[in-house]
Amino acid sequence: MIYFDNAATTKVDSQVLKTYTEVVEKIWGNPSSLHQLGSQANRILEASRKQIAALLDKEAGEIFFTSGGTEGDNWVIKGVALEKAYLGKHIIVSAIEHPAVKESALWLESQGFTVDFAPVDQHGFVQVGALADLIREDTTLISIMGANNEIGSIQPIKAISDLLADKPTISFHVDAVQAIGKVALDEFLTDRVDFATFSGHKFHSVRGVGFAYIKEGKKITPLLHGGGQESDKRSTTENVAGIAATAKALRLLLDRFDRSQERLLAMKQILLSSLSSYEDVTIFSDTENFVPNILTFGIKNIRGEVLVHAFEEHEIFISTTSACSSKAGKPAGTLIAMGIPEKIAQTAVRISLDDDNDMAEVEQFLTIFKQVYEKTKK
């Protein structure tokens, strides 16, 4: 089996799983309880918070645990907009955001807010000048992803941070789900970023755990009310074992960042070079200013889902761009926003690599690709 769908989810690391299992078995008290078992759980919870904060060069009080990227995005988009509604009801998100951001913005629109979508160029990068033109006096929130989940384009977060340097009333959110571990921290987690969201299962932790960075002093309306957990910002009993596992996974991820970049890029370059040599193959990703693990392409007149199943017959697993919208059968929203005709966008499939992959798998994929390609030509 060859698993090339790591942007959708990753296999839980054995060391991370060990941490999870140990905490589940030994530290099973409720961290909000006053007794000894609760105190043990709370110590693990706060130690994990401190570790994540230190890895991101932030303060422990700025890290809040969630169930993943979708909740985090919903929370920030809705929570910040509602919190700052008295200042204005205009928000801006990019045209290539994950559905968790886009749909949250559209929900706000149904509640009386005004939403503008910042355009991207033909390569999938937010146009900073066009974004600047959208800013109004009543703009309270801008949300731009760190790296695109469909084609891997790294967004100009530094340039946008500079744009917002003299606009302190505008909150700046970065969906960092695909950027963490693939892009240097200072490229997407600048001092101007007020909110950032992360998901553990994208970097070998367990599913159902994520965290949000909320800069000290920034206010946000909670989505969940009840027990007052997470400094009264997100009420629900914390998944202590999952949180400990995620802290471990993040450390392992960032420890291997440099060598991982080299390894992933080397595999991607071989794939890119080979696939580009086929006459009817369209390449939607590149290497410069793109994450090293995502390569999106299509074969002329072959729908993406057909190609996915063709490779599945050989136990090779890829995807039709975003896993969260692939079952809807829609063309990649990012490609449409880039101006790619729908007929071509519908051919798109995504390879997403990981450190678990190797050159032997790349070569095997290319061998099978040649067979699949020749079959489609017939």
mmCIF file of C-alpha atoms in Angstrom:
data_model
loop_
_atom_site.group_PDB
_atom_site.id
_atom_site.type_symbol
_atom_site.label_atom_id
_atom_site.label_comp_id
_atom_site.label_asym_id
_atom_site.label_seq_id
_atom_site.Cartn_x
_atom_site.Cartn_y
_atom_site.Cartn_z
ATOM 1 C CA MET A 1 0.000 0.000 0.000
ATOM 2 C CA ILE A 2 1.138 3.537 -0.804
ATOM 3 C CA TYR A 3 -0.540 6.321 1.148
ATOM 4 C CA PHE A 4 -0.238 9.697 -0.592
ATOM 5 C CA ASP A 5 -3.153 11.478 1.128
ATOM 6 C CA ASN A 6 -1.393 12.976 4.130
ATOM 7 C CA ALA A 7 -2.934 16.427 3.719
ATOM 8 C CA ALA A 8 -6.275 14.783 4.530
ATOM 9 C CA THR A 9 -4.998 12.994 7.624
ATOM 10 C CA THR A 10 -1.834 11.310 8.855
ATOM 11 C CA LYS A 11 -1.131 8.023 10.557
ATOM 12 C CA VAL A 12 -0.717 8.346 14.317
ATOM 13 C CA ASP A 13 2.986 8.231 15.208
ATOM 14 C CA SER A 14 3.940 5.252 17.393
ATOM 15 C CA GLN A 15 5.572 7.521 19.999
ATOM 16 C CA VAL A 16 2.502 9.737 20.034
ATOM 17 C CA LEU A 17 0.221 6.736 20.405
ATOM 18 C CA LYS A 18 2.331 5.547 23.334
ATOM 19 C CA THR A 19 1.891 8.909 25.067
ATOM 20 C CA TYR A 20 -1.847 8.813 24.420
ATOM 21 C CA THR A 21 -2.195 5.283 25.773
ATOM 22 C CA GLU A 22 -0.172 5.985 28.906
ATOM 23 C CA VAL A 23 -2.244 9.052 29.774
ATOM 24 C CA VAL A 24 -5.527 7.266 29.057
ATOM 25 C CA GLU A 25 -4.552 4.399 31.342
ATOM 26 C CA LYS A 26 -2.885 6.317 34.166
ATOM 27 C CA ILE A 27 -4.273 9.880 34.156
ATOM 28 C CA TRP A 28 -8.022 9.491 33.821
ATOM 29 C CA GLY A 29 -9.342 12.090 36.250
ATOM 30 C CA ASN A 30 -11.303 15.145 35.146
ATOM 31 C CA PRO A 31 -8.856 18.087 35.058
ATOM 32 C CA SER A 32 -11.551 20.323 36.591
ATOM 33 C CA SER A 33 -12.003 18.090 39.646
ATOM 34 C CA LEU A 34 -10.574 19.288 42.953
ATOM 35 C CA HIS A 35 -9.286 15.931 44.167
ATOM 36 C CA GLN A 36 -5.891 14.330 43.535
ATOM 37 C CA LEU A 37 -6.881 12.568 40.315
ATOM 38 C CA GLY A 38 -8.181 15.833 38.918
ATOM 39 C CA SER A 39 -4.972 17.618 39.906
ATOM 40 C CA GLN A 40 -2.894 14.976 38.108
ATOM 41 C CA ALA A 41 -4.914 15.433 34.948
ATOM 42 C CA ASN A 42 -4.687 19.211 35.212
ATOM 43 C CA ARG A 43 -0.901 19.053 35.549
ATOM 44 C CA ILE A 44 -0.677 17.048 32.320
ATOM 45 C CA LEU A 45 -3.057 19.475 30.628
ATOM 46 C CA GLU A 46 -1.095 22.559 31.631
ATOM 47 C CA ALA A 47 2.276 20.946 30.892
ATOM 48 C CA SER A 48 1.033 20.190 27.371
ATOM 49 C CA ARG A 49 -0.187 23.764 26.982
ATOM 50 C CA LYS A 50 3.197 25.116 28.057
ATOM 51 C CA GLN A 51 5.022 22.769 25.687
ATOM 52 C CA ILE A 52 2.924 23.788 22.685
ATOM 53 C CA ALA A 53 3.314 27.460 23.575
ATOM 54 C CA ALA A 54 7.085 27.127 23.899
ATOM 55 C CA LEU A 55 7.340 25.323 20.552
ATOM 56 C CA LEU A 56 5.439 28.184 18.895
ATOM 57 C CA ASP A 57 7.357 30.836 20.872
ATOM 58 C CA LYS A 58 4.134 31.993 22.504
ATOM 59 C CA GLU A 59 2.799 32.191 26.059
ATOM 60 C CA ALA A 60 0.889 29.334 27.671
ATOM 61 C CA GLY A 61 -2.076 31.627 28.297
ATOM 62 C CA GLU A 62 -2.415 32.125 24.547
ATOM 63 C CA ILE A 63 -3.071 28.440 23.720
ATOM 64 C CA PHE A 64 -6.624 27.061 23.846
ATOM 65 C CA PHE A 65 -7.602 23.496 23.030
ATOM 66 C CA THR A 66 -10.290 22.580 20.491
ATOM 67 C CA SER A 67 -11.498 19.487 18.660
ATOM 68 C CA GLY A 68 -9.578 20.411 15.485
ATOM 69 C CA GLY A 69 -9.270 22.817 12.593
ATOM 70 C CA THR A 70 -12.943 23.062 11.710
ATOM 71 C CA GLU A 71 -13.994 24.002 15.223
ATOM 72 C CA GLY A 72 -11.076 26.384 15.548
ATOM 73 C CA ASP A 73 -11.919 28.175 12.301
ATOM 74 C CA ASN A 74 -15.616 28.385 13.181
ATOM 75 C CA TRP A 75 -14.768 29.704 16.613
ATOM 76 C CA VAL A 76 -12.418 32.429 15.437
ATOM 77 C CA ILE A 77 -14.458 33.620 12.448
ATOM 78 C CA LYS A 78 -17.767 33.714 14.313
ATOM 79 C CA GLY A 79 -16.408 34.524 17.755
ATOM 80 C CA VAL A 80 -14.266 37.479 16.695
ATOM 81 C CA ALA A 81 -16.901 38.896 14.350
ATOM 82 C CA LEU A 82 -19.575 38.725 17.045
ATOM 83 C CA GLU A 83 -17.256 40.125 19.708
ATOM 84 C CA LYS A 84 -16.362 43.138 17.547
ATOM 85 C CA ALA A 85 -19.743 43.716 15.927
ATOM 86 C CA TYR A 86 -20.070 47.035 17.744
ATOM 87 C CA LEU A 87 -17.032 48.280 15.792
ATOM 88 C CA GLY A 88 -18.271 47.095 12.398
ATOM 89 C CA LYS A 89 -19.732 44.145 10.557
ATOM 90 C CA HIS A 90 -17.381 43.765 7.597
ATOM 91 C CA ILE A 91 -14.983 40.823 7.304
ATOM 92 C CA ILE A 92 -12.625 39.648 4.559
ATOM 93 C CA VAL A 93 -11.548 36.086 3.805
ATOM 94 C CA SER A 94 -9.614 34.825 0.809
ATOM 95 C CA ALA A 95 -11.348 33.159 -2.114
ATOM 96 C CA ILE A 96 -9.382 29.933 -1.477
ATOM 97 C CA GLU A 97 -10.092 29.343 2.200
ATOM 98 C CA HIS A 98 -11.039 25.967 3.657
ATOM 99 C CA PRO A 99 -14.828 25.428 3.843
ATOM 100 C CA ALA A 100 -14.645 25.831 7.632
ATOM 101 C CA VAL A 101 -13.679 29.472 7.087
ATOM 102 C CA LYS A 102 -15.793 30.141 3.998
ATOM 103 C CA GLU A 103 -18.973 28.637 5.386
ATOM 104 C CA SER A 104 -18.510 30.414 8.716
ATOM 105 C CA ALA A 105 -18.184 33.695 6.844
ATOM 106 C CA LEU A 106 -21.298 32.963 4.797
ATOM 107 C CA TRP A 107 -23.206 32.145 7.982
ATOM 108 C CA LEU A 108 -22.204 35.551 9.356
ATOM 109 C CA GLU A 109 -23.461 37.095 6.130
ATOM 110 C CA SER A 110 -26.869 35.531 6.827
ATOM 111 C CA GLN A 111 -26.748 37.222 10.235
ATOM 112 C CA GLY A 112 -26.303 40.715 8.830
ATOM 113 C CA PHE A 113 -22.547 40.906 8.326
ATOM 114 C CA THR A 114 -20.897 41.882 5.044
ATOM 115 C CA VAL A 115 -18.294 39.505 3.607
ATOM 116 C CA ASP A 116 -15.752 40.153 0.861
ATOM 117 C CA PHE A 117 -13.560 37.484 -0.702
ATOM 118 C CA ALA A 118 -9.993 38.532 -1.472
ATOM 119 C CA PRO A 119 -9.017 37.302 -4.959
ATOM 120 C CA VAL A 120 -6.002 35.184 -5.863
ATOM 121 C CA ASP A 121 -3.824 35.254 -8.958
ATOM 122 C CA GLN A 122 -3.557 32.474 -11.556
ATOM 123 C CA HIS A 123 -1.039 30.635 -9.367
ATOM 124 C CA GLY A 124 -3.201 30.592 -6.228
ATOM 125 C CA PHE A 125 -1.670 33.437 -4.199
ATOM 126 C CA VAL A 126 -3.738 36.129 -2.500
ATOM 127 C CA GLN A 127 -3.284 39.473 -4.246
ATOM 128 C CA VAL A 128 -2.234 41.795 -1.436
ATOM 129 C CA GLY A 129 -3.062 44.938 -3.394
ATOM 130 C CA ALA A 130 -6.570 43.713 -4.115
ATOM 131 C CA LEU A 131 -6.966 42.765 -0.459
ATOM 132 C CA ALA A 132 -5.945 46.280 0.568
ATOM 133 C CA ASP A 133 -8.623 47.737 -1.712
ATOM 134 C CA LEU A 134 -11.299 45.715 0.103
ATOM 135 C CA ILE A 135 -10.488 47.100 3.551
ATOM 136 C CA ARG A 136 -13.101 49.523 4.906
ATOM 137 C CA GLU A 137 -13.556 51.583 8.051
ATOM 138 C CA ASP A 138 -15.909 48.939 9.427
ATOM 139 C CA THR A 139 -13.600 45.967 8.668
ATOM 140 C CA THR A 140 -12.981 44.029 11.878
ATOM 141 C CA LEU A 141 -11.512 40.690 10.740
ATOM 142 C CA ILE A 142 -9.334 39.318 7.942
ATOM 143 C CA SER A 143 -8.737 35.577 7.589
ATOM 144 C CA ILE A 144 -6.070 34.178 5.245
ATOM 145 C CA MET A 145 -4.779 30.598 5.349
ATOM 146 C CA GLY A 146 -1.059 29.992 5.805
ATOM 147 C CA ALA A 147 -0.851 27.339 3.086
ATOM 148 C CA ASN A 148 -3.574 26.188 0.730
ATOM 149 C CA ASN A 149 -4.887 22.672 1.272
ATOM 150 C CA GLU A 150 -5.718 21.977 -2.391
ATOM 151 C CA ILE A 151 -2.594 23.034 -4.296
ATOM 152 C CA GLY A 152 -0.160 23.938 -1.501
ATOM 153 C CA SER A 153 0.439 27.605 -2.316
ATOM 154 C CA ILE A 154 2.052 29.449 0.621
ATOM 155 C CA GLN A 155 0.178 32.675 1.200
ATOM 156 C CA PRO A 156 1.928 36.063 1.657
ATOM 157 C CA ILE A 157 1.238 36.338 5.374
ATOM 158 C CA LYS A 158 4.245 38.603 5.982
ATOM 159 C CA ALA A 159 3.128 41.063 3.316
ATOM 160 C CA ILE A 160 -0.413 41.063 4.711
ATOM 161 C CA SER A 161 0.995 41.569 8.198
ATOM 162 C CA ASP A 162 2.831 44.642 6.914
ATOM 163 C CA LEU A 163 -0.384 45.869 5.308
ATOM 164 C CA LEU A 164 -2.194 45.590 8.643
ATOM 165 C CA ALA A 165 0.627 47.032 10.737
ATOM 166 C CA ASP A 166 -1.137 50.391 11.114
ATOM 167 C CA LYS A 167 -4.648 48.938 11.403
ATOM 168 C CA PRO A 168 -4.884 47.679 15.004
ATOM 169 C CA THR A 169 -8.698 47.515 14.991
ATOM 170 C CA ILE A 170 -8.619 44.720 12.392
ATOM 171 C CA SER A 171 -8.072 41.228 13.795
ATOM 172 C CA PHE A 172 -5.902 38.941 11.646
ATOM 173 C CA HIS A 173 -6.558 35.183 11.617
ATOM 174 C CA VAL A 174 -4.420 32.511 9.946
ATOM 175 C CA ASP A 175 -5.670 28.983 9.348
ATOM 176 C CA ALA A 176 -2.349 27.222 9.963
ATOM 177 C CA VAL A 177 -3.582 23.636 9.565
ATOM 178 C CA GLN A 178 -1.564 22.920 6.390
ATOM 179 C CA ALA A 179 1.296 25.318 7.162
ATOM 180 C CA ILE A 180 2.542 23.895 10.458
ATOM 181 C CA GLY A 181 5.588 21.703 9.923
ATOM 182 C CA LYS A 182 5.719 22.596 6.215
ATOM 183 C CA VAL A 183 6.384 26.344 6.417
ATOM 184 C CA ALA A 184 8.800 28.122 8.760
ATOM 185 C CA LEU A 185 6.945 29.469 11.794
ATOM 186 C CA ASP A 186 7.937 33.089 11.233
ATOM 187 C CA GLU A 187 6.489 32.941 7.721
ATOM 188 C CA PHE A 188 2.911 32.413 8.881
ATOM 189 C CA LEU A 189 2.856 33.149 12.617
ATOM 190 C CA THR A 190 4.067 36.735 12.564
ATOM 191 C CA ASP A 191 3.751 39.174 15.448
ATOM 192 C CA ARG A 192 0.804 40.772 13.636
ATOM 193 C CA VAL A 193 -1.229 37.542 13.605
ATOM 194 C CA ASP A 194 -3.850 37.696 16.346
ATOM 195 C CA PHE A 195 -5.419 34.246 15.928
ATOM 196 C CA ALA A 196 -4.203 30.974 14.426
ATOM 197 C CA THR A 197 -5.797 27.533 14.278
ATOM 198 C CA PHE A 198 -4.240 24.056 14.183
ATOM 199 C CA SER A 199 -5.343 20.412 13.907
ATOM 200 C CA GLY A 200 -3.413 17.537 15.474
ATOM 201 C CA HIS A 201 -4.343 14.780 13.043
ATOM 202 C CA LYS A 202 -2.534 16.628 10.257
ATOM 203 C CA PHE A 203 0.799 15.978 11.993
ATOM 204 C CA HIS A 204 0.505 12.444 13.363
ATOM 205 C CA SER A 205 -1.548 13.061 16.480
ATOM 206 C CA VAL A 206 -4.941 11.540 17.207
ATOM 207 C CA ARG A 207 -8.115 12.850 15.605
ATOM 208 C CA GLY A 208 -10.446 15.156 17.457
ATOM 209 C CA VAL A 209 -7.786 17.404 18.993
ATOM 210 C CA GLY A 210 -6.595 20.824 17.883
ATOM 211 C CA PHE A 211 -5.669 24.147 19.385
ATOM 212 C CA ALA A 212 -6.044 27.843 18.743
ATOM 213 C CA TYR A 213 -3.519 30.590 19.358
ATOM 214 C CA ILE A 214 -5.240 33.709 20.686
ATOM 215 C CA LYS A 215 -2.891 36.631 21.239
ATOM 216 C CA GLU A 216 -2.933 37.994 24.760
ATOM 217 C CA GLY A 217 -5.517 40.733 25.160
ATOM 218 C CA LYS A 218 -7.575 39.741 22.125
ATOM 219 C CA LYS A 219 -11.242 39.069 22.819
ATOM 220 C CA ILE A 220 -13.426 36.363 21.317
ATOM 221 C CA THR A 221 -16.978 35.262 21.994
ATOM 222 C CA PRO A 222 -17.139 31.588 23.070
ATOM 223 C CA LEU A 223 -19.100 29.149 20.941
ATOM 224 C CA LEU A 224 -19.474 26.701 23.823
ATOM 225 C CA HIS A 225 -20.806 27.722 27.227
ATOM 226 C CA GLY A 226 -21.077 25.637 30.358
ATOM 227 C CA GLY A 227 -18.331 24.562 32.734
ATOM 228 C CA GLY A 228 -15.936 27.432 32.145
ATOM 229 C CA GLN A 229 -12.977 25.372 30.925
ATOM 230 C CA GLU A 230 -10.153 26.952 28.892
ATOM 231 C CA SER A 231 -10.380 30.224 30.843
ATOM 232 C CA ASP A 232 -14.123 30.306 30.178
ATOM 233 C CA LYS A 233 -13.502 30.505 26.430
ATOM 234 C CA ARG A 234 -14.374 26.904 25.485
ATOM 235 C CA SER A 235 -16.507 24.986 27.928
ATOM 236 C CA THR A 236 -16.136 21.213 27.704
ATOM 237 C CA THR A 237 -14.016 18.664 29.525
ATOM 238 C CA GLU A 238 -10.613 18.625 27.864
ATOM 239 C CA ASN A 239 -9.337 15.518 26.095
ATOM 240 C CA VAL A 240 -6.220 15.317 28.251
ATOM 241 C CA ALA A 241 -4.757 12.217 26.602
ATOM 242 C CA GLY A 242 -5.316 13.634 23.114
ATOM 243 C CA ILE A 243 -3.849 16.972 24.127
ATOM 244 C CA ALA A 244 -0.732 15.336 25.599
ATOM 245 C CA ALA A 245 -0.359 13.302 22.420
ATOM 246 C CA THR A 246 -0.708 16.438 20.284
ATOM 247 C CA ALA A 247 1.977 18.252 22.271
ATOM 248 C CA LYS A 248 4.273 15.274 21.695
ATOM 249 C CA ALA A 249 3.421 15.165 17.984
ATOM 250 C CA LEU A 250 4.120 18.878 17.570
ATOM 251 C CA ARG A 251 7.543 18.537 19.180
ATOM 252 C CA LEU A 252 8.458 15.639 16.917
ATOM 253 C CA LEU A 253 7.181 17.562 13.888
ATOM 254 C CA LEU A 254 9.213 20.688 14.559
ATOM 255 C CA ASP A 255 12.319 18.743 15.615
ATOM 256 C CA ARG A 256 12.571 17.224 12.133
ATOM 257 C CA PHE A 257 11.515 20.329 10.198
ATOM 258 C CA ASP A 258 14.744 20.965 8.263
ATOM 259 C CA ARG A 259 15.439 17.397 7.195
ATOM 260 C CA SER A 260 11.760 16.857 6.457
ATOM 261 C CA GLN A 261 11.737 19.828 4.083
ATOM 262 C CA GLU A 262 14.653 18.407 2.116
ATOM 263 C CA ARG A 263 13.207 14.911 1.986
ATOM 264 C CA LEU A 264 9.714 15.975 0.919
ATOM 265 C CA LEU A 265 10.979 18.429 -1.672
ATOM 266 C CA ALA A 266 13.242 15.808 -3.231
ATOM 267 C CA MET A 267 10.295 13.434 -3.672
ATOM 268 C CA LYS A 268 8.049 16.193 -4.979
ATOM 269 C CA GLN A 269 10.628 17.324 -7.553
ATOM 270 C CA ILE A 270 10.911 13.813 -9.001
ATOM 271 C CA LEU A 271 7.130 13.520 -9.214
ATOM 272 C CA LEU A 272 6.802 16.968 -10.753
ATOM 273 C CA SER A 273 9.521 16.356 -13.322
ATOM 274 C CA SER A 274 8.078 13.020 -14.400
ATOM 275 C CA LEU A 275 4.416 14.019 -14.511
ATOM 276 C CA SER A 276 5.232 17.190 -16.441
ATOM 277 C CA SER A 277 6.650 15.087 -19.280
ATOM 278 C CA TYR A 278 3.211 13.688 -20.152
ATOM 279 C CA GLU A 279 1.417 15.584 -22.902
ATOM 280 C CA ASP A 280 -2.083 15.447 -21.396
ATOM 281 C CA VAL A 281 -1.096 16.180 -17.806
ATOM 282 C CA THR A 282 -1.834 19.584 -16.303
ATOM 283 C CA ILE A 283 0.217 20.594 -13.257
ATOM 284 C CA PHE A 284 -1.484 22.923 -10.777
ATOM 285 C CA SER A 285 1.257 23.067 -8.117
ATOM 286 C CA ASP A 286 4.903 24.115 -8.159
ATOM 287 C CA THR A 287 7.910 24.102 -5.827
ATOM 288 C CA GLU A 288 8.759 27.789 -5.286
ATOM 289 C CA ASN A 289 6.456 29.318 -2.653
ATOM 290 C CA PHE A 290 4.568 26.037 -2.351
ATOM 291 C CA VAL A 291 4.669 23.551 0.522
ATOM 292 C CA PRO A 292 7.009 20.632 -0.249
ATOM 293 C CA ASN A 293 4.436 17.893 0.353
ATOM 294 C CA ILE A 294 1.532 18.792 -1.967
ATOM 295 C CA LEU A 295 1.433 18.237 -5.731
ATOM 296 C CA THR A 296 -1.840 18.657 -7.615
ATOM 297 C CA PHE A 297 -2.306 17.627 -11.226
ATOM 298 C CA GLY A 298 -4.884 16.304 -13.668
ATOM 299 C CA ILE A 299 -5.144 14.252 -16.854
ATOM 300 C CA LYS A 300 -7.033 15.875 -19.705
ATOM 301 C CA ASN A 301 -10.700 14.811 -19.883
ATOM 302 C CA ILE A 302 -10.370 12.396 -16.915
ATOM 303 C CA ARG A 303 -12.385 13.416 -13.858
ATOM 304 C CA GLY A 304 -10.445 13.414 -10.614
ATOM 305 C CA GLU A 305 -12.590 10.798 -8.891
ATOM 306 C CA VAL A 306 -12.014 8.381 -11.789
ATOM 307 C CA LEU A 307 -8.270 8.760 -11.364
ATOM 308 C CA VAL A 308 -8.500 8.301 -7.589
ATOM 309 C CA HIS A 309 -10.274 4.974 -8.013
ATOM 310 C CA ALA A 310 -7.910 3.898 -10.791
ATOM 311 C CA PHE A 311 -4.967 4.242 -8.399
ATOM 312 C CA GLU A 312 -6.918 2.666 -5.570
ATOM 313 C CA GLU A 313 -7.098 -0.522 -7.618
ATOM 314 C CA HIS A 314 -3.304 -0.641 -7.241
ATOM 315 C CA GLU A 315 -3.523 0.192 -3.493
ATOM 316 C CA ILE A 316 -2.250 3.718 -4.062
ATOM 317 C CA PHE A 317 -4.279 6.323 -2.195
ATOM 318 C CA ILE A 318 -4.513 9.916 -3.408
ATOM 319 C CA SER A 319 -7.438 12.363 -3.282
ATOM 320 C CA THR A 320 -9.475 14.852 -5.248
ATOM 321 C CA THR A 321 -7.986 17.932 -3.551
ATOM 322 C CA SER A 322 -9.833 18.852 -0.334
ATOM 323 C CA ALA A 323 -10.942 15.823 1.676
ATOM 324 C CA CYS A 324 -13.660 17.894 3.366
ATOM 325 C CA SER A 325 -15.447 18.591 0.068
ATOM 326 C CA SER A 326 -14.357 15.697 -2.168
ATOM 327 C CA LYS A 327 -17.499 13.618 -1.622
ATOM 328 C CA ALA A 328 -19.620 16.507 -2.891
ATOM 329 C CA GLY A 329 -18.152 15.927 -6.345
ATOM 330 C CA LYS A 330 -17.385 19.619 -6.820
ATOM 331 C CA PRO A 331 -14.306 20.889 -8.686
ATOM 332 C CA ALA A 332 -11.507 22.276 -6.536
ATOM 333 C CA GLY A 333 -12.635 25.686 -5.298
ATOM 334 C CA THR A 334 -9.072 26.954 -5.306
ATOM 335 C CA LEU A 335 -8.654 26.169 -9.010
ATOM 336 C CA ILE A 336 -11.918 27.887 -9.885
ATOM 337 C CA ALA A 337 -10.767 30.957 -7.916
ATOM 338 C CA MET A 338 -7.520 30.870 -9.923
ATOM 339 C CA GLY A 339 -9.511 31.154 -13.141
ATOM 340 C CA ILE A 340 -9.076 27.519 -14.193
ATOM 341 C CA PRO A 341 -12.003 26.418 -16.415
ATOM 342 C CA GLU A 342 -14.352 24.055 -14.588
ATOM 343 C CA LYS A 343 -13.789 21.221 -17.050
ATOM 344 C CA ILE A 344 -10.056 21.299 -16.308
ATOM 345 C CA ALA A 345 -10.534 21.849 -12.563
ATOM 346 C CA GLN A 346 -12.647 18.690 -12.411
ATOM 347 C CA THR A 347 -9.605 16.643 -13.442
ATOM 348 C CA ALA A 348 -7.569 17.669 -10.406
ATOM 349 C CA VAL A 349 -6.145 15.135 -7.964
ATOM 350 C CA ARG A 350 -3.775 15.745 -5.084
ATOM 351 C CA ILE A 351 -0.701 13.852 -3.967
ATOM 352 C CA SER A 352 0.259 14.788 -0.409
ATOM 353 C CA LEU A 353 3.485 13.353 0.944
ATOM 354 C CA ASP A 354 4.866 12.712 4.399
ATOM 355 C CA ASP A 355 8.117 11.638 6.038
ATOM 356 C CA ASP A 356 6.706 8.127 6.127
ATOM 357 C CA ASN A 357 6.911 8.033 2.314
ATOM 358 C CA ASP A 358 10.111 7.221 0.439
ATOM 359 C CA MET A 359 11.646 7.240 -3.030
ATOM 360 C CA ALA A 360 10.710 3.608 -3.620
ATOM 361 C CA GLU A 361 7.055 4.559 -3.259
ATOM 362 C CA VAL A 362 7.532 7.499 -5.594
ATOM 363 C CA GLU A 363 9.040 5.237 -8.228
ATOM 364 C CA GLN A 364 6.244 2.691 -7.775
ATOM 365 C CA PHE A 365 3.650 5.442 -8.150
ATOM 366 C CA LEU A 366 5.252 6.654 -11.382
ATOM 367 C CA THR A 367 5.309 3.108 -12.752
ATOM 368 C CA ILE A 368 1.586 2.696 -12.044
ATOM 369 C CA PHE A 369 0.884 6.197 -13.313
ATOM 370 C CA LYS A 370 2.317 5.291 -16.703
ATOM 371 C CA GLN A 371 -0.023 2.308 -16.886
ATOM 372 C CA VAL A 372 -3.040 4.358 -15.834
ATOM 373 C CA TYR A 373 -2.162 7.149 -18.242
ATOM 374 C CA GLU A 374 -1.821 4.779 -21.199
ATOM 375 C CA LYS A 375 -5.138 3.189 -20.284
ATOM 376 C CA THR A 376 -6.859 6.583 -20.279
ATOM 377 C CA LYS A 377 -5.412 7.360 -23.712
ATOM 378 C CA LYS A 378 -7.079 4.233 -25.075
#
